Structure formats: structure tokens, C-alpha cells
Short mmCIF file of C-alpha atoms and ligand atoms in Angstrom, two decimals:
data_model
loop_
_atom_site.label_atom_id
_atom_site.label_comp_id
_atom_site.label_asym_id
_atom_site.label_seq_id
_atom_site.Cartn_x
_atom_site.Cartn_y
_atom_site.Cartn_z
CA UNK A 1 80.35 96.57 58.78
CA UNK A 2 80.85 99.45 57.00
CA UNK A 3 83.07 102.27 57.32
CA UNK A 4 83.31 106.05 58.39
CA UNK A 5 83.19 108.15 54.96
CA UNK A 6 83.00 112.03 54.95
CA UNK A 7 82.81 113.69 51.17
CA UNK A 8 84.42 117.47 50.38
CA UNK A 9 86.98 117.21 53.16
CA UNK A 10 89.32 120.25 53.22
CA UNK A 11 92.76 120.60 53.34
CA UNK A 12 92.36 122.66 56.46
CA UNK A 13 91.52 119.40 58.15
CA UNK A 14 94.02 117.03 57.06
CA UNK A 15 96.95 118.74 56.41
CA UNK A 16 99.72 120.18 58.59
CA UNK A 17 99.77 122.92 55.91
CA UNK A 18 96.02 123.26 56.76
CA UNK A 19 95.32 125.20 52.79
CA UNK A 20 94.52 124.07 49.62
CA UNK A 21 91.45 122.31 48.23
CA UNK A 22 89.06 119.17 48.79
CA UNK A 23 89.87 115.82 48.75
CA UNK A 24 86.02 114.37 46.98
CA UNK A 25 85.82 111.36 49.72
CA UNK A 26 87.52 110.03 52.43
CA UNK A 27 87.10 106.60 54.00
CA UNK A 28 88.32 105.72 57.59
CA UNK A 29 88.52 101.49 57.88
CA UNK A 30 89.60 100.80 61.67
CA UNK A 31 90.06 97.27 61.47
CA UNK A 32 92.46 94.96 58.54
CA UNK A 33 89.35 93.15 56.69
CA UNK A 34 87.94 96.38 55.93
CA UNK A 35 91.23 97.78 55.13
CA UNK A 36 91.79 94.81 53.14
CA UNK A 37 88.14 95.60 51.46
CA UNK A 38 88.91 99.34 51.31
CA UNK A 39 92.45 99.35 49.73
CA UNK A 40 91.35 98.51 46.15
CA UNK A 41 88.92 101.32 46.03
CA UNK A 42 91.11 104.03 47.30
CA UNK A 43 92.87 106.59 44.88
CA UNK A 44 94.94 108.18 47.90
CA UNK A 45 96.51 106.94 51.66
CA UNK A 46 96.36 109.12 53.60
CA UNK A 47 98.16 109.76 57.10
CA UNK A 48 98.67 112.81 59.50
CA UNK A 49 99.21 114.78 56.04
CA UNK A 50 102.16 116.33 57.56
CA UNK A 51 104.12 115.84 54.42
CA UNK A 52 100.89 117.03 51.82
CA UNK A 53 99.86 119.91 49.69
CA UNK A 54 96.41 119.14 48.15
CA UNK A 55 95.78 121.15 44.47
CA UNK A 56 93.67 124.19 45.46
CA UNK A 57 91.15 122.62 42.64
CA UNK A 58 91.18 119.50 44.85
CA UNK A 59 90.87 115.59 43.64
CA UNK A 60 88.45 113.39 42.68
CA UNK A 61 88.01 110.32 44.66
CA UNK A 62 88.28 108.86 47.40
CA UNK A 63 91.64 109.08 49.92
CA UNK A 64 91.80 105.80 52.56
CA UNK A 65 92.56 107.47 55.91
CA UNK A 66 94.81 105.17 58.21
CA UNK A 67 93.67 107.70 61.10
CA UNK A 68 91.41 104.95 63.06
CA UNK A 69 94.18 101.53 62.52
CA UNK A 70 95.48 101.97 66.17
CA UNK A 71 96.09 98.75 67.29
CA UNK A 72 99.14 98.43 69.83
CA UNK A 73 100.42 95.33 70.84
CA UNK A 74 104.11 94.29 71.99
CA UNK A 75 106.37 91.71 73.66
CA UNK A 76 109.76 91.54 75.01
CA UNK A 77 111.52 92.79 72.40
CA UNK A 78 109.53 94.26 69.89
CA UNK A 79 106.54 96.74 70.00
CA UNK A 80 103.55 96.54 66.94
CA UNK A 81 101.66 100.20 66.17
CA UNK A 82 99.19 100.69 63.73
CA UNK A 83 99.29 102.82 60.74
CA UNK A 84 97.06 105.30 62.21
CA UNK A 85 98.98 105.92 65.48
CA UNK A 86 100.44 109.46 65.70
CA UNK A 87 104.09 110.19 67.61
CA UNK A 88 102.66 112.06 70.59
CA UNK A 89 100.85 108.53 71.09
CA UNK A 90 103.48 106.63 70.26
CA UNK A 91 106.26 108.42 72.12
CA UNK A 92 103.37 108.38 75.22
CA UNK A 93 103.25 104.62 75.12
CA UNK A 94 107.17 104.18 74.66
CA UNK A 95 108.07 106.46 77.65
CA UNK A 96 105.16 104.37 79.93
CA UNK A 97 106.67 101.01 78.82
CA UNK A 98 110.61 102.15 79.16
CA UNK A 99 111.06 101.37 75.47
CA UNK A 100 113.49 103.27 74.27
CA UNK A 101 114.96 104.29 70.77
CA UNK A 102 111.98 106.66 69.15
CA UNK A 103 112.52 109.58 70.79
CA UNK A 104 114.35 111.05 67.42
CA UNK A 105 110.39 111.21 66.74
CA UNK A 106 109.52 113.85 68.88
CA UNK A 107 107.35 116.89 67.40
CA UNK A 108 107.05 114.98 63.86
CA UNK A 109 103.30 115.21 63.78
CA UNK A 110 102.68 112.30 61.87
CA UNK A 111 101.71 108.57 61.60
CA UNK A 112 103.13 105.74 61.97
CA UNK A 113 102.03 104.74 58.56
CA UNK A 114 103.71 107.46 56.91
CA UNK A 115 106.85 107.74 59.03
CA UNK A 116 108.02 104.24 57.74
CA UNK A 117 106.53 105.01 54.36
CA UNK A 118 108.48 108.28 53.94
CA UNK A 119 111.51 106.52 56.01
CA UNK A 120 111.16 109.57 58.34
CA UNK A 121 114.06 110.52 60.20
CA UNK A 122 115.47 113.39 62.60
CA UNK A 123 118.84 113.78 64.93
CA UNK A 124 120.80 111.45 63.13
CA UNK A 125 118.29 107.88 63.56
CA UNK A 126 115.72 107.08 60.71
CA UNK A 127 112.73 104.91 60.66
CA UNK A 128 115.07 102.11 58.93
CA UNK A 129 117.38 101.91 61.93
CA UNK A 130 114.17 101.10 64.09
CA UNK A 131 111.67 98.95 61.87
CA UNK A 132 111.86 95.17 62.33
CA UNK A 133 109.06 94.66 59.66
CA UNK A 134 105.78 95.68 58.42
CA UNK A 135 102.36 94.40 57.56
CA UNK A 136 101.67 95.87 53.94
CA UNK A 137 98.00 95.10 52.14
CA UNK A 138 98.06 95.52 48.60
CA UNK A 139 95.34 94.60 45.69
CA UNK A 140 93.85 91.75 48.21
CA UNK A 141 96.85 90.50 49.73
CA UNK A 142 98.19 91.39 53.07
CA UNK A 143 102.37 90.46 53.94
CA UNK A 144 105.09 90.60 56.14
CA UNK A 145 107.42 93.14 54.28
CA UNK A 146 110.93 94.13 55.24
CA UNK A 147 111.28 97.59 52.91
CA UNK A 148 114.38 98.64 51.11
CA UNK A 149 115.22 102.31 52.20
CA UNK A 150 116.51 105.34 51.17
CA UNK A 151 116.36 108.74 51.87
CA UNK A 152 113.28 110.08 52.39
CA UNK A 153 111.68 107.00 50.58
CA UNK A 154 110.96 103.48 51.05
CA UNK A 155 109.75 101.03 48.10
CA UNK A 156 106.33 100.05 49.73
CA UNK A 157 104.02 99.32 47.63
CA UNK A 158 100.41 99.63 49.12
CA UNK A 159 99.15 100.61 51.96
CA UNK A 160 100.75 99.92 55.40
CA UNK A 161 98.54 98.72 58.20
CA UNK A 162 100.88 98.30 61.20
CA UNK A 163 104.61 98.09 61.59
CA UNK A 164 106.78 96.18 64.23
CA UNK A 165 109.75 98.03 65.72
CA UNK A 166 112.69 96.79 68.15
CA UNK A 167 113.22 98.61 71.43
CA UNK A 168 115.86 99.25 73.56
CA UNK A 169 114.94 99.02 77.30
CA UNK A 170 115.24 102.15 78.84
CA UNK A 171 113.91 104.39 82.26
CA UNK A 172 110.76 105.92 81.44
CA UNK A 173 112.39 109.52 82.76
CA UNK A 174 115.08 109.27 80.52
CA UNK A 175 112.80 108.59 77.95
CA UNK A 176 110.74 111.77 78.88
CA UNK A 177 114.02 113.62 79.50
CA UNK A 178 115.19 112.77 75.83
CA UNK A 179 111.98 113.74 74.14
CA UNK A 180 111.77 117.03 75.81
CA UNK A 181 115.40 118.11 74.90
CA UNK A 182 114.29 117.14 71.27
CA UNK A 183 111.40 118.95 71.19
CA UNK A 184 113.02 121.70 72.50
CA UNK A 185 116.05 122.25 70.01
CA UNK A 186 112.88 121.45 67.22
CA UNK A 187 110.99 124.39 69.08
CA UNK A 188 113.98 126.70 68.65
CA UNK A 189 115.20 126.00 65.22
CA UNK A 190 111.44 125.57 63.21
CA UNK A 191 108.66 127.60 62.68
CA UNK A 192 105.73 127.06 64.69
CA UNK A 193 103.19 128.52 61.94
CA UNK A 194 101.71 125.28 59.87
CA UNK A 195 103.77 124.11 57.42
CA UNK A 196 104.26 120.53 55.46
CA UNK A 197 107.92 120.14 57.48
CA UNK A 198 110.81 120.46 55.23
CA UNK A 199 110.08 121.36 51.32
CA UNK A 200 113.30 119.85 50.02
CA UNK A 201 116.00 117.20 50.81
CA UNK A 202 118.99 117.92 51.34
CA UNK A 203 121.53 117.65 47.89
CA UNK A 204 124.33 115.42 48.68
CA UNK A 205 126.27 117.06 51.01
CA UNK A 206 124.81 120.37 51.82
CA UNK A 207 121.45 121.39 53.46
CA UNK A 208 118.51 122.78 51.16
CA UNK A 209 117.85 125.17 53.95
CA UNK A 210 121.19 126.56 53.70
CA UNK A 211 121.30 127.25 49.68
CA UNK A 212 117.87 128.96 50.39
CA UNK A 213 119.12 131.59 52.92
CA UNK A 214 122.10 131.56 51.00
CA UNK A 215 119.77 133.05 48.30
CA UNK A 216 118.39 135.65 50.42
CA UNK A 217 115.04 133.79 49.97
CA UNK A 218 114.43 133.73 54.02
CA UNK A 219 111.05 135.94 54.38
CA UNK A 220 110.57 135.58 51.09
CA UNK A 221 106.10 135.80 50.64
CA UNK A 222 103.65 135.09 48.09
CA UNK A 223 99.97 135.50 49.33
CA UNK A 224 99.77 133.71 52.58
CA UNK A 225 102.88 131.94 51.91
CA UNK A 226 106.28 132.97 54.01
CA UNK A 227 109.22 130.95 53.41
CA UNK A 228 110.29 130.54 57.39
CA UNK A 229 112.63 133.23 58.32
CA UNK A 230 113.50 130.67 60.98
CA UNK A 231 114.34 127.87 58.65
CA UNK A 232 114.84 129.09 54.95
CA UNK A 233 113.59 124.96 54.02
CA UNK A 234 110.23 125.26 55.71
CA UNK A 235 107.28 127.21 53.79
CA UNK A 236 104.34 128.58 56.33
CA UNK A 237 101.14 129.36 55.92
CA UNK A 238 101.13 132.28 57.89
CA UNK A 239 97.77 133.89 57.15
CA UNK A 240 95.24 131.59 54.84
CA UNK A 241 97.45 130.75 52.81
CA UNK A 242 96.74 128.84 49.14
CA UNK A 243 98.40 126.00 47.97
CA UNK A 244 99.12 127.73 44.69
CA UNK A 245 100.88 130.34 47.35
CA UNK A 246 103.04 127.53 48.55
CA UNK A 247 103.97 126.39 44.78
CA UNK A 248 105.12 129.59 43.73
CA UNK A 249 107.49 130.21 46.03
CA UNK A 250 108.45 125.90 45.69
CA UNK A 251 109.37 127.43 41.74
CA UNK A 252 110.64 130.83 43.04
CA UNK A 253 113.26 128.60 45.11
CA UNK A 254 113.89 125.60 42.91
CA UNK A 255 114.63 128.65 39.95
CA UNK A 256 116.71 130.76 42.32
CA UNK A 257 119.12 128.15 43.98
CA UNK A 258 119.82 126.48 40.33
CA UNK A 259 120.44 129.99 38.61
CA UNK A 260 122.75 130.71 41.74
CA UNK A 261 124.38 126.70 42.10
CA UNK A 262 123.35 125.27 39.23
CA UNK A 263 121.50 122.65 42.10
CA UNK A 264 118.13 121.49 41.22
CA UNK A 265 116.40 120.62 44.45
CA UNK A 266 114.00 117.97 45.15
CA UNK A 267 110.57 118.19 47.07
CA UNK A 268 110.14 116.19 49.66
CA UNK A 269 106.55 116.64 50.20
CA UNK A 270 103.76 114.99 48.30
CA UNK A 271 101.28 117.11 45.75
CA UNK A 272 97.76 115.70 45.41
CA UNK A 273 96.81 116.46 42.21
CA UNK A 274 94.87 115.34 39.27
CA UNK A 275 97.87 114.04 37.99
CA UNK A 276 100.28 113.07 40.78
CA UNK A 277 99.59 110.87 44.01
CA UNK A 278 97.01 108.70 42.34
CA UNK A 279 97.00 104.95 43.10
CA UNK A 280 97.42 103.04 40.22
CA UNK A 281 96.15 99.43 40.77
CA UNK A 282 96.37 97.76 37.56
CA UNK A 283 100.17 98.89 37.14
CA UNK A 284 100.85 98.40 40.34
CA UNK A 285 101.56 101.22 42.46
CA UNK A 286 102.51 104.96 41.14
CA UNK A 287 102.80 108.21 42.77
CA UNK A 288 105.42 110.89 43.17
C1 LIG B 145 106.36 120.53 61.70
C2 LIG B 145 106.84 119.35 60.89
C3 LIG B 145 108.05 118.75 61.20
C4 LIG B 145 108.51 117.66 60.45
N1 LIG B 145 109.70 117.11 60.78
C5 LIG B 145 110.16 116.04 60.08
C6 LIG B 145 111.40 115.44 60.42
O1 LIG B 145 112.09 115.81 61.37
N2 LIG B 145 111.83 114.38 59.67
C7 LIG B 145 111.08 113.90 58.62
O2 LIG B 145 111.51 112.91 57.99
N3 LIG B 145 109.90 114.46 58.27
C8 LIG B 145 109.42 115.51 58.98
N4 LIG B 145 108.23 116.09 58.63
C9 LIG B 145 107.49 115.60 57.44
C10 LIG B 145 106.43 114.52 57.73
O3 LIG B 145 106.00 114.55 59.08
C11 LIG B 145 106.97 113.12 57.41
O4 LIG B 145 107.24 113.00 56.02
C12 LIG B 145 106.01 111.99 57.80
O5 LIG B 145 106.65 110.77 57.54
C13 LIG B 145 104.66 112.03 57.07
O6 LIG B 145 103.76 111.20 57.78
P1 LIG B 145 102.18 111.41 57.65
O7 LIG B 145 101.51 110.39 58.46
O8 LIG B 145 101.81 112.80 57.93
O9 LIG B 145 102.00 111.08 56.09
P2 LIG B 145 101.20 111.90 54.99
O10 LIG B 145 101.75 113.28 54.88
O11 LIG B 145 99.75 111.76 55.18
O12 LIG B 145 101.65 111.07 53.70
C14 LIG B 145 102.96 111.14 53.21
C15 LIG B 145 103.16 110.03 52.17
O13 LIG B 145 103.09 108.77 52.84
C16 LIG B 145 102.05 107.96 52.26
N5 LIG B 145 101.45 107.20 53.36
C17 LIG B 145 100.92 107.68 54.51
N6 LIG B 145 100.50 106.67 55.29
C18 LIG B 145 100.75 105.53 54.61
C19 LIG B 145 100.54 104.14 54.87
N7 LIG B 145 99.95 103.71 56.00
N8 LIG B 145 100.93 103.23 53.95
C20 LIG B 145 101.53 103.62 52.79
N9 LIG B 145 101.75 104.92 52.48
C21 LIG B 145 101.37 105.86 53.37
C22 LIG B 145 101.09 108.95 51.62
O14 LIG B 145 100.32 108.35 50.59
C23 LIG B 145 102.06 110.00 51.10
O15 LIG B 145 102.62 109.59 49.86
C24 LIG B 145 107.73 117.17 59.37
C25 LIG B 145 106.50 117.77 59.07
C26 LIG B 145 106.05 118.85 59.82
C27 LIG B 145 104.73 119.48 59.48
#
């Protein structure tokens, strides 16, 4: 069977960001033997794009979407998403089934795929403190993987098509009860304009956010660009903003904070461009 493909998809449409250019093709497999089939072709995986800036020229070739792997299934201990499911579904399903333990996830709007990928975390738990294992496909082969982790980072190499996670048992309303008061401290402390989440991680030690109000850089603007002046390490696109908008003021704040602390910060988010993201499948997997 063959699979969903759309050509000149923007930015607007699958990024949290929603600016910058085209991504030339993107293919949606919903099922692992076309993933399988897919994965070799792909120059991209792509998630929720929640952590993504696509080049304003936009990339050749063709991104694999994990949108349509949502495949749920779960036992006594241990509950199986695929790549494709997004938190609001995931948290939905948890808080129906009393499993507990996700609810650190609540107003990430991403995938599951690129949660464990990106070893997501928030309010002190991370992705790594919840994954049991995960089914990764790469160049033909499919296998059980148990990732290292770091932070912000996992060592994953190819595409992930589901991921098993232990639960804790827990009453649905206190499941509900803890997502709310997380989405509610998320509601007061970030922006609610579009944005890519957090530009930088945190140095050892100290918070990125607080170096970059510390450099007066809160408000800062460059086109449609506005670095949050409710959280200095979020960048918004608060009026059609470009993704060249959103890289000048990345520089403006990488040169500022290391003329000021002689810190040089590190994105967090991912850059499609000509150069950087690309799949490589003959040397096995490399992108920034
Ligand atoms: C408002 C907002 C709040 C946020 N809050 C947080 C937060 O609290 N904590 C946090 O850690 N992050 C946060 N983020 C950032 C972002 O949501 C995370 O990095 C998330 O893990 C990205 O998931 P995604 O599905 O959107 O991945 P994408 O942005 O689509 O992709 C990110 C990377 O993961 C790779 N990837 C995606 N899916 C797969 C897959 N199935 N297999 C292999 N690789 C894959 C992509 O190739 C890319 O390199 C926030 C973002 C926004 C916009």
C-alpha cells in the first residue's frame, strides 16, 4: 500500500514556530512495514516539530512524518505509544487508565517519537526516568533499543516507531489534578505566542534564560522575532515572523551572553538546512 505524500509543505504547518521555508516532500507511513520501507528513503524525521526551525530557503527531499504511527497498546505494568502520538493524547489515555508518572509532559506539544529522541524533560522527571525501551528501525532493521541519555539528547540512531514506558498506578483525578497544576505554572511562566520551546540548554549550573535577561536581551526584536519578555530563553514569532528573524537574534544572544560571561550557549532546537539535519545512511546516522 502506499503512503500519504504531500510536496512544498510549509513551515507554518509543521512547526511550533509556524515560519520559515518548505520542506520539498513529506511522507506519512502509518503502519511498521511501510515505515520499515520508508526509512531508507527519508532525508528528515519528523515529529510535532516543536523543537524545529526550517531554513527560510527550505530543503530538498523528502522528511518521514511519524504523525500517523499511533498505535497504543499496554498491560499491567507497562504502556506502548507510537511515535506519532502527541502528549495531549497521551496524557488523555494515561489519566483514563490511572497510569500515572507522565504528567511532567503536560503542554509539551510534541510526539512521542521526539520526546524520547530529544530525552524531553520538565519539573524535575525526564523521558529516561520513564522509558522501559524502544522499537528503533534503521537501514532495514527494526530492534528493541534501551538508549543511553543525556541532556537534551539520546544516542538513537534511526527512526523511532513506538516506545514502551512503565507506569505507576494512580487515580485518574489525581492524574487530571496533576496535569492541570502543570499546565498552569507552564501557562504563567511561557509565552503563549509560537515558539520552538526553549532556544538553549541550560550551561552547567545556571539557566540560559537567566544570562539572557541578565543581558537585557528580554524584548529584544528582529522582524517578527521577539525574544519572550516572559521567558528571556524562548524566541516568538509574534507577527510572521522569518526563520532568518529567529537566527539573528539566536547570534545576537549567543554573541551577547559570551562577550558579557565568556559562556557560549548551546541550541537546543534543530535547524533544517541544506547542511544540517540530513540523514546520512551510508555513514550511519548524522545530524546536529
Ligand atoms: C511551547 C513549547 C514548550 C516546550 N517545552 C519543553 C519542555 O518542557 N521540555 C523539553 O524537553 N522540551 C520542550 N519543548 C521542546 C520540544 O517539544 C521537545 O524537544 C520535543 O521532544 C520535540 O518533539 P517533536 O515531536 O516536536 O520533535 P521534532 O521537533 O519534530 O524533532 C526534534 C528532533 O527529534 C527527531 N525526531 C522526532 N521524532 C523522531 C523519531 N520518531 N525517531 C527519531 N528521531 C525523531 C527529529 O529528527 C529532530 O532531530 C517545548 C517546545 C515548545 C514549542
Amino acid at each position: 500500500m502506499s503512503c500519504e505524500k504531500r510536496y512544498n509543505v510549509s513551515a507554518k504547518e509543521v512547526t511550533s514556530f509556524k515560519g520559515g521555508g518548505n520542506i520539498e516532500c513529506v511522507v506519512y507511513p502509518s503502519n511498521l512495514s511501510d515505515l520499515i520501507r520508508i526509512y531508507p528513503t527519508a532525508d528528515y524525521i519528523l515529529g510535532c516539530g516543536s523543537n524545529m526551525i526550517i531554513a527560510d530557503e527550505g530543503v530538498s527531499g523528502t522528511a518521514l512524518s511519524t504523525q500517523k504511527l499511533t498505535d497504543i497498546s499496554y498491560d499491567d505494568n507497562y504502556v506502548t505509544f507510537g511515535a506519532g502520538i502527541k502528549v495531549s493524547t497521551l496524557l488523555a489515555f494515561c489519566a483514563r487508565h490511572g497510569m500515572g508518572g507522565f504528567e511532567f509532559l503536560a503542554g509539551i506539544p510534541a510526539s512521542v517519537g521526539g520526546l524520547v529522541y530529544m530525552n524531553a524533560g520538565a519539573f524535575g522527571s525526564k523521558m529516561s526516568d520513564v522509558l522501559k525501551d524502544c522499537l528503533v528501525i534503521a537501514d532495514g532493521k527494526e530492534a528493541s533499543v534501551k538508549p543511553q541519555f543525556g541532556y537534551r539528547h539520546s544516542d538513537i540512531e534511526g527512526v523511532v516507531a513506538r516506545a514502551t514506558f512503565v507506569y505507576e498506578k494512580a487515580e485518574p483525578s489525581k492524574i487530571k489534578e496533576r496535569i492541570f497544576l502543570n499546565l498552569k505554572t507552564r501557562r504563567l511562566k511561557q509565552p503563549s505566542f509560537p515558539s520552538c520551546g526553549s532556544v538553549f540548554k541550560n550551561p552547567e549550573g545556571d539557566f540560559a534564560g537567566r544570562l539572557i535577561e541578565e543581558c537585557g536581551l528580554k524584548g529584544e526584536r528582529y522582524g517578527g522575532a521577539m525574544v519572550s519578555d516572559k521567558h528571556a530563553n524562548f524566541i516568538v514569532n509574534f507577527s510572521d515572523a522569518t526563520a532568518s528573524d529567529f537566527l539573528f537574534l539566536v547570534d545576537k544572544i549567543k554573541k551577547t551572553v559570551y562577550y558579557r560571561y565568556g559562556i557560549t550557549l548551546e541550541e537546543e532546537f534543530r535547524l533544517l538546512d541544506e547542511n544540517h539535519g540530513r540523514l546520512s545512511h551510508t555513514h550511519g546516522i548524522q545530524r546536529l
